C-alpha atoms as one frame of an Amber mdcrd trajectory, in Angstrom:
protein
  63.413  42.416  59.333  59.719  43.338  59.293  59.164  41.351  56.099  60.798
  38.270  57.657  58.499  38.532  60.678  55.427  38.851  58.439  56.508  35.841
  56.346  57.159  33.785  59.471  53.721  34.642  60.890  52.096  33.775  57.562
  53.792  30.356  57.409  52.863  29.660  61.026  49.216  30.568  60.344  49.116
  28.264  57.308  50.633  25.369  59.275  48.123  25.915  62.060  45.245  25.897
  59.586  46.511  22.656  57.976  46.850  21.069  61.422  43.262  22.053  62.235
  42.019  20.479  58.999  43.933  17.254  59.672  42.856  17.256  63.313  46.417
  17.116  64.584  46.567  20.439  66.435  46.445  20.185  70.229  44.818  23.304
  71.639  45.633  24.336  75.192  42.737  26.162  76.755  43.427  28.179  79.896
  40.672  28.515  82.467  40.225  32.264  83.058  41.076  33.446  86.531  38.498
  35.352  88.554  38.862  39.091  88.202  40.208  38.984  84.614  38.614  41.590
  82.412  35.936  40.128  80.120  35.818  36.799  81.933  33.185  35.579  84.326
  34.596  33.864  87.422  34.137  30.136  87.188  33.041  30.155  83.565  35.060
  28.121  81.071  35.877  29.860  77.794  37.775  28.881  74.682  35.255  27.049
  72.506  34.562  23.875  74.495  31.829  21.575  73.244  28.531  22.748  74.682
  28.022  19.612  76.772  31.448  19.833  78.414  31.181  23.583  78.951  27.721
  23.291  80.506  28.857  20.493  82.798  31.878  22.454  83.966  29.874  25.624
  84.430  27.104  23.850  86.337  29.586  22.213  88.677  31.333  25.541  89.192
  28.082  27.394  89.881  27.181  24.782  92.476  30.499  25.343  94.185  31.562
  21.735  93.696  34.222  22.198  91.022  37.833  21.497  91.920  39.192  23.384
  88.908  41.888  25.867  89.846  42.478  29.123  87.955  45.836  27.904  86.601
  44.473  24.623  85.259  45.200  23.939  81.564  42.971  21.599  79.557  44.227
  20.016  76.354  41.663  19.656  73.608  41.969  17.936  70.240  39.243  18.646
  67.753  35.989  18.639  69.704  36.891  16.178  72.442  39.271  16.085  75.360
  41.962  13.440  74.817  42.381  11.083  77.761  45.390   8.986  78.681  43.473
   5.821  77.728  43.219   7.082  74.139  46.831   6.112  73.405  48.667   2.836
  72.915  51.747   2.999  75.115  54.854   1.437  73.613  56.499   1.086  77.020
  59.377   3.381  75.998  58.927   6.559  78.014  60.991   8.763  75.699  59.077
   7.616  72.622  55.654   7.920  74.257  56.503  11.408  75.507  57.668  12.523
  72.062  54.420  11.178  70.566  52.310  13.047  73.120  51.254   9.938  75.074
  51.793   7.142  72.549  50.143   5.970  69.347  46.477   6.988  69.127  44.215
   3.958  69.404  41.278   5.292  67.411  43.195   6.715  64.462  45.188   5.985
  61.337  48.915   5.542  62.044  51.510   5.327  59.267  54.541   3.037  59.493
  56.872   3.946  56.665  59.660   1.934  55.047  61.890   3.981  52.754  63.209
   1.000  50.765  61.949  -2.417  49.716  64.471  -4.154  51.955  62.823  -2.466
  54.959  59.587  -4.404  54.400  60.559  -7.071  56.928  61.382  -4.501  59.609
  58.155  -2.600  58.953  56.101  -5.791  59.204  57.937  -6.895  62.353  57.387
  -3.540  64.036  53.702  -3.604  63.080  53.332  -7.106  64.543  55.002  -5.884
  67.739  52.359  -3.174  68.002  49.654  -5.749  67.288  50.975  -7.828  70.165
  50.527  -4.813  72.459  47.034  -4.171  71.083  45.913  -7.761  71.675  46.709
  -7.432  75.383  43.679  -5.176  75.693  41.481  -6.800  73.044  42.015 -10.496
  73.612  40.112 -12.882  71.397  39.612 -10.438  68.518  41.371 -11.095  65.191
  43.571  -8.777  63.110  42.863  -8.158  59.420  45.872  -7.595  57.143  44.878
  -6.147  53.756  47.210  -5.862  50.771  47.478  -6.305  47.033  48.868  -9.373
  45.306  51.994  -7.366  44.451  52.700  -6.764  48.144  52.429 -10.373  49.252
  54.381 -11.661  46.242  57.211  -9.215  46.903  57.490  -9.371  50.704  55.801
 -12.696  51.455  53.521 -13.615  54.355  54.376 -13.934  58.067  55.349 -17.404
  59.264  52.695 -18.906  61.536  55.079 -20.453  64.058  57.121 -17.298  64.170
  54.013 -15.260  64.955  53.339 -17.266  68.086  56.972 -17.600  69.166  58.008
 -13.956  68.704  54.810 -12.006  69.237  52.419 -14.332  71.050  49.903 -14.065
  68.200  47.974 -17.239  67.435  47.919 -17.983  63.676  44.113 -18.003  63.621
  44.078 -14.431  64.996  45.735 -12.997  61.875  43.538 -12.897  58.772  44.808
 -11.901  55.320  42.886 -10.329  52.468  44.663 -10.252  49.091  43.057  -7.783
  46.694  43.768  -7.737  42.950  43.923  -3.913  42.769  44.749  -1.050  45.094
  41.215   0.326  44.803  39.845  -2.978  46.096  42.347  -3.029  48.978  41.319
   0.490  50.023  37.628  -0.473  49.949  38.234  -3.604  52.043  40.264  -1.634
  54.577  37.609   1.073  54.850  34.823  -1.445  55.397  36.880  -3.415  57.924
  37.901  -0.265  59.815  34.275   0.484  60.672  33.757  -2.955  62.241  34.322
  -3.533  65.943  34.840  -7.256  65.301  38.541  -6.608  64.579  41.111  -5.538
  67.141  42.976  -3.628  64.419  43.273  -3.346  60.640  46.565  -3.328  58.731
  46.745  -1.939  55.197  50.023  -2.491  53.334  50.738  -0.383  50.248  53.762
  -0.407  47.961  55.161   2.746  46.373  53.343   6.067  46.134  50.124   5.438
  44.189  47.933   8.416  43.300  44.847   6.805  44.822  46.491   6.876  48.260
  45.861  10.588  48.696  44.512  12.798  51.462  40.916  11.898  50.593  41.501
   8.144  50.890  43.486   8.441  54.119  40.893  10.817  55.616  38.232   8.166
  55.043  40.385   5.546  56.775  41.109   7.918  59.662  37.413   8.791  60.052
  36.393   5.108  60.077  39.032   4.341  62.703  37.840   7.207  64.884  34.181
   6.209  64.671  34.898   2.533  65.467  37.500   3.268  68.116  40.004   0.877
  66.524  43.561   1.485  65.254  44.322   1.266  61.546  47.991   0.778  60.634
  49.077   1.940  57.183  52.275   0.158  56.155  54.171   1.914  53.369  56.690
  -0.054  51.335  59.341   1.933  49.423  57.163   5.031  49.110  57.601   8.767
  49.372  56.551  10.674  52.488  53.393  11.985  50.849  50.832  13.980  52.859
  48.304  11.735  54.604  45.642  12.210  57.269  47.537   9.993  59.717  48.387
  11.984  62.879  51.543   9.872  63.368  54.164   8.705  60.880  56.993   6.447
  62.055  59.892   5.676  59.703  61.132   2.168  60.515  64.184   0.243  59.332
  66.221  -2.698  60.608  68.907  -2.110  63.245  71.874  -4.429  63.918  71.048
  -7.048  66.526  73.176  -7.045  69.660  74.896 -10.175  70.960  72.807 -12.567
  72.994  73.070 -11.827  76.685  74.158 -14.549  79.108  75.005 -14.707  82.806
  78.680 -14.293  81.950  77.980 -11.387  79.602  77.345 -11.002  75.846  77.968
 -14.183  73.876  80.408 -13.360  71.072  79.273 -14.282  67.573  75.624 -14.751
  68.571  72.517 -12.907  67.405  70.294 -11.356  70.034  66.825  -9.888  69.935
  65.375  -8.233  66.813  65.973  -4.491  66.754  64.316  -1.599  64.926  65.467
   1.906  64.137  62.467   4.208  64.575  62.342   7.848  63.470  59.390  10.134
  64.124  58.444  11.604  60.760  55.216  13.254  61.924  53.337  13.433  65.210
  50.743  15.511  67.044  53.461  17.234  69.043  55.774  17.829  66.045  58.727
  16.682  68.164  61.521  14.860  66.269  63.192  11.782  67.659  65.251   8.727
  66.735  65.173   5.507  68.735  66.663   2.022  68.572  64.166  -0.446  69.999
  64.626  -4.125  70.778  61.679  -6.510  70.923  61.680  -8.998  73.782  59.901
 -12.137  72.474  59.587 -13.603  75.960  57.948 -10.636  77.652  56.379  -9.254
  74.427  57.638  -5.765  75.194  59.977  -3.138  73.773  63.273  -2.078  75.309
  65.340   0.905  74.219  68.984   0.436  73.318  70.997   3.560  73.912  74.276
   2.495  72.332  75.286   0.003  69.673  78.479  -1.977  70.181  77.793  -4.567
  67.492  80.736  -5.399  65.201  79.384  -5.245  61.671  82.589  -6.645  60.097
  83.902  -9.816  61.771  87.521 -10.265  62.765  89.860 -11.622  60.109  90.556
 -15.324  60.430  93.649 -15.259  58.194  96.007 -13.180  60.329  96.473 -11.640
  63.741  95.343  -8.170  62.659  91.700  -7.385  63.515  89.249  -6.338  60.864
  88.896  -2.608  60.095  86.210  -0.557  61.772  82.598  -0.611  60.624  82.145
   1.030  57.248  85.184  -0.458  55.485  84.628  -2.959  52.675  86.482  -6.272
  52.780  86.300  -8.000  49.438  89.748  -9.200  48.317  93.286  -9.273  49.728
  95.635  -6.452  48.720  97.328  -7.027  45.364 100.725  -5.911  46.681 100.866
  -8.603  49.360  98.709 -11.569  48.365  98.355 -14.485  50.716 100.286 -17.650
  49.949  98.467 -19.817  47.487  95.954 -17.090  46.625  97.881 -15.443  43.734
  95.382 -14.848  40.949  96.052 -15.245  37.250  96.598 -12.287  34.908  93.104
 -12.687  33.480  91.573 -12.214  36.929  93.464  -9.051  37.908  91.306  -6.585
  35.915  88.167  -7.984  37.516  89.675  -7.466  40.955  90.468  -3.846  40.239
  87.028  -2.963  38.832  84.314  -1.920  41.352  81.726  -4.504  42.314  78.216
  -3.599  41.319  75.600  -4.007  44.052  72.188  -5.431  43.346
C-alpha cells in the first residue's frame, strides 16, 4: 500500500513538472488570511510577478484593497489569465470544460484521426475562424500547408465560405509549401505578425519535424503576437505537442431540416461535428455534438441524435433494420420476384465485400 502511494505521488509530481514546462498548469494561489503563522496581513504570497505583487501590496498597505482573505487568484505561467484571453465557442459546457474557451494567444490543435475526417476538421476550423473574425474584422487569415495536403483534401470553395461562415474569399489566403520544413517556417513567421487575425497550419500524418521543439516555437510566436494559431492534423497520431488544447474532431450525422411543422423527413439539416477533448488546461474530458448555424454563424449543441442512418426499405412494408446493420443484397432464401441471380453470381454474393 505504501509503495502504491509513493508511485502515485511520483507520477503526479512528474505530470505537474511536465505541465509547468508546457505552461498548461493553472496554479491557484490563496491570499493568506491575517493572523496565519508566517504570513503578513495584507501581503500576497505564492510567487506572483514582482509588478503584480507590489501593486497588490501597495494597495493593501494604503487600505484601499478590496481583496478578501478567502479570495483565490488563478495564475498561468507568470501572468493572470483574464476572461478576455479566451475565444468562447458559445457552448457553455464546452467552454467550461476548456477552462473558459480556446486560448486566443496560443497554439490550439484540431486533430482528425483519419483522412476522411479532413473535411470535418477544416469545417470546424473555419467555424472558429468565423468567431475570430467577429472581433478582428478586416484582417485576413493565412492557411499554410504542403502540396500533399491541398492535393489530398482540396481547397475550400469560395462561395461556400461566404454562405456558410460569412468569410469573404479575399480574407482567406493560402500558402502552399513544397516541403514540411518550409510550411513550418512560413507559419512561424506569419504567427509573429499582427497583420493576420489567425494562422492555420495543416499537417498530414505524424512527421518527425513536428515535434515539441517546433510546436513550442509556434506557441511562443502566438503568445508574443497575441494571435491564435490553429494546427490542423490530418490522419496523425496524438503525439506530444506544446498546444494547451487538443480537440479531436470528426463528422456527425446531420439532423433533418427543421420546419414550422417539425423536422422535414428525408432532408439534410445543418452541418454537425463530433468534438472530443483530447487535452486541455483543466484536464477535463468531454464529448460534444455541435451543429453550425450558417445563418447566425454560431454553434448549437445537440444532445441527442435521432437521425436514421439506414433509410426505410422501398420494396416492402417492413422498415429497415436499426442503425448498424448492413443492407447489401436480398436474402438468398427468399429472393424478390425478378431478382433471382444466376449460379455464377451466387458465390460473389456470399463472399464479404471489401471496403476501400
